[in-house]
XYZ file of C-alpha atoms in Angstrom:
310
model
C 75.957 -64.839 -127.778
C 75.237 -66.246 -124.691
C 75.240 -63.051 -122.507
C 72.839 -60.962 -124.196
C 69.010 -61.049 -122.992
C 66.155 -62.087 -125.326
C 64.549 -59.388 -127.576
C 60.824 -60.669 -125.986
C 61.774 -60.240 -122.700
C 63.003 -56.377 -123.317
C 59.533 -55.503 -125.595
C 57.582 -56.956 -122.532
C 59.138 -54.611 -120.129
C 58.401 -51.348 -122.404
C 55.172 -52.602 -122.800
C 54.390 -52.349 -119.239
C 56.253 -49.396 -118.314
C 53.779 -47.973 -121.197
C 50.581 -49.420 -119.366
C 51.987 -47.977 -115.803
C 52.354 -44.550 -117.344
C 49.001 -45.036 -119.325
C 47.396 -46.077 -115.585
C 49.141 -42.986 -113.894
C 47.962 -40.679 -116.404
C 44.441 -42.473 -116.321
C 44.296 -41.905 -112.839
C 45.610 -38.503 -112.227
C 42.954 -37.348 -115.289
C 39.908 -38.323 -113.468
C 41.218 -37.285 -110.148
C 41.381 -34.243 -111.996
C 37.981 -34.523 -113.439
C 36.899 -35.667 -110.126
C 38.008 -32.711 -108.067
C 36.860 -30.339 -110.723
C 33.411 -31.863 -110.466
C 33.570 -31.428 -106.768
C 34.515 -28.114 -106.944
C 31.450 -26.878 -109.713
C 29.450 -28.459 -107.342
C 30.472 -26.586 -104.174
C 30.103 -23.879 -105.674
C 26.963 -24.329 -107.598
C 25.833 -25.291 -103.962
C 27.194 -21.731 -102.258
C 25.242 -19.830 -105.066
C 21.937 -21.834 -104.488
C 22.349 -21.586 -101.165
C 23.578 -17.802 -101.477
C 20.802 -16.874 -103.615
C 17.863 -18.468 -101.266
C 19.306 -16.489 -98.265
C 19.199 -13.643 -100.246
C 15.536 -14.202 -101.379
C 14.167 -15.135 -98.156
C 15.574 -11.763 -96.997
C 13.721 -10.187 -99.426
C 11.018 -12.145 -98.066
C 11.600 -11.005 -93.869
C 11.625 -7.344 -95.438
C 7.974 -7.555 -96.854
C 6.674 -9.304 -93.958
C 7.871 -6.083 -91.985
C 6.899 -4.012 -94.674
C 3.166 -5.140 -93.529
C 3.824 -2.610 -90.261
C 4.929 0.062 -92.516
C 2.183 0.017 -94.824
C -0.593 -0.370 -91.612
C 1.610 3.045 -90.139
C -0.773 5.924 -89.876
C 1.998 8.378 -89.162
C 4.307 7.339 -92.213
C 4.265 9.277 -95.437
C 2.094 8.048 -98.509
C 4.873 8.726 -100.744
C 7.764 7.062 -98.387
C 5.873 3.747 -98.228
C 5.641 3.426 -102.004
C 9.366 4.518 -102.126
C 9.525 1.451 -99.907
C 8.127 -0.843 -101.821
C 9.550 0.240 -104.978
C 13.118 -0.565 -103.279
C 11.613 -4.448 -103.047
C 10.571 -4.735 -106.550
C 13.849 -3.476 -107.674
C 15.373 -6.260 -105.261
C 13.540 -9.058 -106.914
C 14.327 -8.053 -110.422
C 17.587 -8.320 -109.542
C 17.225 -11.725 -107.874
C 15.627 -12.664 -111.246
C 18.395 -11.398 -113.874
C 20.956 -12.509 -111.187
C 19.426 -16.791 -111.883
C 19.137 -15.818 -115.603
C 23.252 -14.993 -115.456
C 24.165 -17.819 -113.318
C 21.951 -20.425 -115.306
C 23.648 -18.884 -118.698
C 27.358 -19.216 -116.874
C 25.954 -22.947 -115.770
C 26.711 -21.725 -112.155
C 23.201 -23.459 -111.073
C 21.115 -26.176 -112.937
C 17.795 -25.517 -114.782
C 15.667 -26.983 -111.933
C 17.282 -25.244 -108.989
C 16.670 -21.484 -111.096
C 12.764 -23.013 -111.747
C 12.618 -23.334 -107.752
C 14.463 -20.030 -107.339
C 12.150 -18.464 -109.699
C 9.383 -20.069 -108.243
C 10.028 -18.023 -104.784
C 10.445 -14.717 -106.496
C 7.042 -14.853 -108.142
C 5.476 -15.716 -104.969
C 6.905 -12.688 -103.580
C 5.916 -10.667 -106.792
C 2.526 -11.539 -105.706
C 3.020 -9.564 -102.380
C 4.154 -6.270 -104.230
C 1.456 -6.233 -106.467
C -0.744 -6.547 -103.705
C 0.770 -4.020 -101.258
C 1.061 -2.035 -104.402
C -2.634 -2.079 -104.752
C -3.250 -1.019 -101.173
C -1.074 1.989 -102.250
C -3.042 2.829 -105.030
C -6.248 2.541 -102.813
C -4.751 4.769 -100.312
C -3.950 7.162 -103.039
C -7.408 7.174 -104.188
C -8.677 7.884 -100.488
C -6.086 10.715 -100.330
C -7.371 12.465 -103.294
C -10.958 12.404 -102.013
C -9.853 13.791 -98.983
C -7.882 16.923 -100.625
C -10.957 17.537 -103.036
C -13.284 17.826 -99.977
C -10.858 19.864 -98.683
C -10.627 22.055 -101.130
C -14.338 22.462 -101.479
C -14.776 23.225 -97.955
C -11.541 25.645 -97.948
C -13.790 28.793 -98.158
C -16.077 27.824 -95.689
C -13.665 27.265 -93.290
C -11.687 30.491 -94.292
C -15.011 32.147 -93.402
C -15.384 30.168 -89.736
C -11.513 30.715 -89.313
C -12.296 34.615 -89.900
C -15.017 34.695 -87.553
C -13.346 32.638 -84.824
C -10.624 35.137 -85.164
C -12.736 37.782 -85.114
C -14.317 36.186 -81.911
C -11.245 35.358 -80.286
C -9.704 38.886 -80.402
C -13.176 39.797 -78.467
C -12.799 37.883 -75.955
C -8.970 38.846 -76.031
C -10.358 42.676 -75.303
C -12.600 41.831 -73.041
C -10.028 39.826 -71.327
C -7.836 42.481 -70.779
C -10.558 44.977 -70.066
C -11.577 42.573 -67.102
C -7.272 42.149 -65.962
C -7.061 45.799 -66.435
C -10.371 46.661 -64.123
C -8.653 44.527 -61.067
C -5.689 46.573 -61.108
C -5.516 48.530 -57.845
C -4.944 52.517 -57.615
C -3.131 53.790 -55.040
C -3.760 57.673 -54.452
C -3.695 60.233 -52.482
C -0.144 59.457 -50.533
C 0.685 60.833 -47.012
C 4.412 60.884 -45.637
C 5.213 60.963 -42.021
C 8.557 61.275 -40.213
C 9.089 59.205 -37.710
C 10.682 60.554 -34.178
C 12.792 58.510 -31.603
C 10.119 58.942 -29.402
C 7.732 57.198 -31.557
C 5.825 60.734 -32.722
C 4.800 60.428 -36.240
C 4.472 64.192 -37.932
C 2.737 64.453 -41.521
C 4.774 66.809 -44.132
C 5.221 66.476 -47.464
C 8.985 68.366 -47.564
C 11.522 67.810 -45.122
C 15.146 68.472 -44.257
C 17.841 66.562 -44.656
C 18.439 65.078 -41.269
C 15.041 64.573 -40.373
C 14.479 61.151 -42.321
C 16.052 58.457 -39.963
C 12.744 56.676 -40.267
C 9.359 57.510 -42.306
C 6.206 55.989 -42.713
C 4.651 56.048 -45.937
C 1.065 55.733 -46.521
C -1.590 55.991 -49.371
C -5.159 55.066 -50.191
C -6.300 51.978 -51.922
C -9.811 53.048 -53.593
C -12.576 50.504 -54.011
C -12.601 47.929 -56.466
C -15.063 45.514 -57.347
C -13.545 43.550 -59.775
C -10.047 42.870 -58.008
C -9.754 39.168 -56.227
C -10.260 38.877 -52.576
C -7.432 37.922 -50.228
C -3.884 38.392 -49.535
C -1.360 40.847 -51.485
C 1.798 41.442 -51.030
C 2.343 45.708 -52.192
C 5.923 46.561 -52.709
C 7.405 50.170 -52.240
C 10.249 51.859 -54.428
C 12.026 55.070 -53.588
C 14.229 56.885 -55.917
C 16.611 59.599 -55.203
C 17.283 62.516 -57.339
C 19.645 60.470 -58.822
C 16.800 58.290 -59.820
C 18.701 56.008 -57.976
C 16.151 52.916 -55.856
C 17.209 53.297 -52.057
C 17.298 50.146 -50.715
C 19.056 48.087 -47.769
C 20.742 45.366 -49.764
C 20.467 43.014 -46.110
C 17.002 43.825 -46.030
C 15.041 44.336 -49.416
C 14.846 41.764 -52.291
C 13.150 41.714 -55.914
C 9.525 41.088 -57.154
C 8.493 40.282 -60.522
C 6.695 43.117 -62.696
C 6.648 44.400 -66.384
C 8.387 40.826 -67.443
C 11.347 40.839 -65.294
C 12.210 41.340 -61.334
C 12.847 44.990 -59.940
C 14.143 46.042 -56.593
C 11.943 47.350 -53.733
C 13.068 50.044 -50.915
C 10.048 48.169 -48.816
C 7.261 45.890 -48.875
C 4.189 45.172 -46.490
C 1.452 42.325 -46.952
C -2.267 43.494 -46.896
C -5.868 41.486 -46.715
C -7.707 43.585 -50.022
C -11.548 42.691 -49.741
C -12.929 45.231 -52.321
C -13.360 48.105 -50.289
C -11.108 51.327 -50.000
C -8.493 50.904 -47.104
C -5.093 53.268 -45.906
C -1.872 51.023 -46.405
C 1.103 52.264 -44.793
C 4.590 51.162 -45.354
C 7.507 51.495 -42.987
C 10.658 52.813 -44.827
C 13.932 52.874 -42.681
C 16.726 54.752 -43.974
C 19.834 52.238 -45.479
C 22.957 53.149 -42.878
C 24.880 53.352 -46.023
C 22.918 55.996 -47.562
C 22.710 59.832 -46.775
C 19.893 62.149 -47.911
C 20.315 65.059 -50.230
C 18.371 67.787 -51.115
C 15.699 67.278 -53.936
C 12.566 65.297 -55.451
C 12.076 61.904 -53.845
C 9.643 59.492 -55.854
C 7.829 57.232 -54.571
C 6.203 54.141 -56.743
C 4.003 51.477 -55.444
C 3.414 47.982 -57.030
C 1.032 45.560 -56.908
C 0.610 42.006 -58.845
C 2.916 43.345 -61.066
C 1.409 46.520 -61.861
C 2.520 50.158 -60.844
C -1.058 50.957 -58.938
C -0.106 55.064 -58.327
C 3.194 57.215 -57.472
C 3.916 60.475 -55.720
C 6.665 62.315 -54.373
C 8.184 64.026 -51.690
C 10.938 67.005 -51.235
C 13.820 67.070 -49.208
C 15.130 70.432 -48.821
């Protein structure tokens, strides 16, 4: 029939339809293959370049691990903890190439060069390594001299002890000679009119205003110069009368006490009368009994006495 197209003309079209799909699935294989390729590289790249950042860290830490191993104050046993950290680092660098050249993460060449910068930094542990060693060496020499001249220095320590508690005597012997004494006391009430009359009892009335004195003896071995004596008076309460407007606190026996009065004197060795002016507090009143009287001196009670008020 006339209508009907010819049988070559139908194979030819299969045929290329064929081809197209052939080229199509030609071209989207190696596209494949090509991207694939790409990507085993990238990432073979990212673990080289992974790897040597890793190393040459490795690398910065034993270049600072120079200043540890020159530092006097650091421990013997801490800077070979130190360096035992870095070995452990590059052994693990070195199985970590072995696993990525047996996964053919990396080529043979690139581990060689890898491997080729962990050795050179294997070379710089064994020979910080041997510095330890050295040092350890040193160290032991030191602790057997040490202990060989243990019991001559137990004897010197025994004798500088012995020495220093000596001079620790003789110390306080000397501290204890320049203490002042204070002794015998005299006690005068004081009159409006300015008369001063010596008693040693008195009645309760009389005491508006007293003067207190006493006799510093000689002393050689005191210091020269100003002192400042302070006076306490207790009631038979045992009580310190004081005028809180007027009196303050001095230091003695390790912590401050109170004073009823205080006067300044100009001690040059030799035996002198002191007198101290006590005013009666307007807040207190006198009652009958034992008064005590206690005076201080650089810290130090230098004599007490007492007086009656009947």
């Amino acid at each position: 029939m006339a209508s009907e197209a010819p049988k070559g003309i139908n194979t030819g079209r299969i045929i290329m339809i064929v081809l197209g799909a052939a080229l199509v699935a030609a071209l989207a294989f190696f596209m494949y293959k090509y991207y694939d390729l790409k990507k085993v590289t990238e990432e073979k790249d990212l673990n080289i370049e992974n790897l040597t950042a890793e190393i040459e860290q490795i690398e910065t830490d034993l270049d600072d691990y120079k200043e540890d191993l020159e530092n006097k104050d650091m421990a013997l046993e801490e800077k070979e903890r130190l360096l035992a950290e870095k070995e452990q680092l590059l052994v693990d660098k070195q199985k970590k190439i072995d696993q990525l050249v047996k996964s053919n993460k990396i080529s043979q060449s690139e581990a060689e060069r890898l491997r080729g910068k962990v050795e050179e930094l294997e070379f710089y542990i064994k020979k910080y390594q041997k510095e330890i060693d050295e040092l350890k060496v040193q160290l032991a020499q030191k602790e057997e001299q040490i202990a060989t001249m243990g019991g001559t220095i137990d004897t010197i320590t025994g004798k500088l002890r012995t020495t220093q508690g000596r001079l620790d005597e003789t110390t306080f012997q000397l501290e204890t000679a320049k203490i002042l004494n204070a002794r015998p006391f005299y006690y005068y009430r004081t009159k409006t009119s300015g008369k001063e009359i010596e008693e040693t009892s008195f009645r309760v009335g009389q005491l508006d205003g007293m003067k207190i004195c006493f006799d510093i003896n000689q002393n050689l071995a005191a210091d020269r110069g100003a002192k400042e004596v302070y006076l306490q008076v207790k009631g038979p309460d045992g009580k310190i009368i004081r005028d809180e407007a007027k009196s303050g606190f001095f230091p003695a026996n390790g912590e401050n006490l109170p004073y009823s009065s205080k006067t300044t004197i100009n001690y040059d060795r030799e035996a002198m009368k002191v007198c101290v002016t006590f005013d009666k507090p307007s807040t207190y009143e006198y009652i009958k009994g034992d008064y005590k009287v206690i005076v201080y001196c650089e810290g130090y009670d230098i004599g007490n006495s007492k007086f009656v008020v009947k």
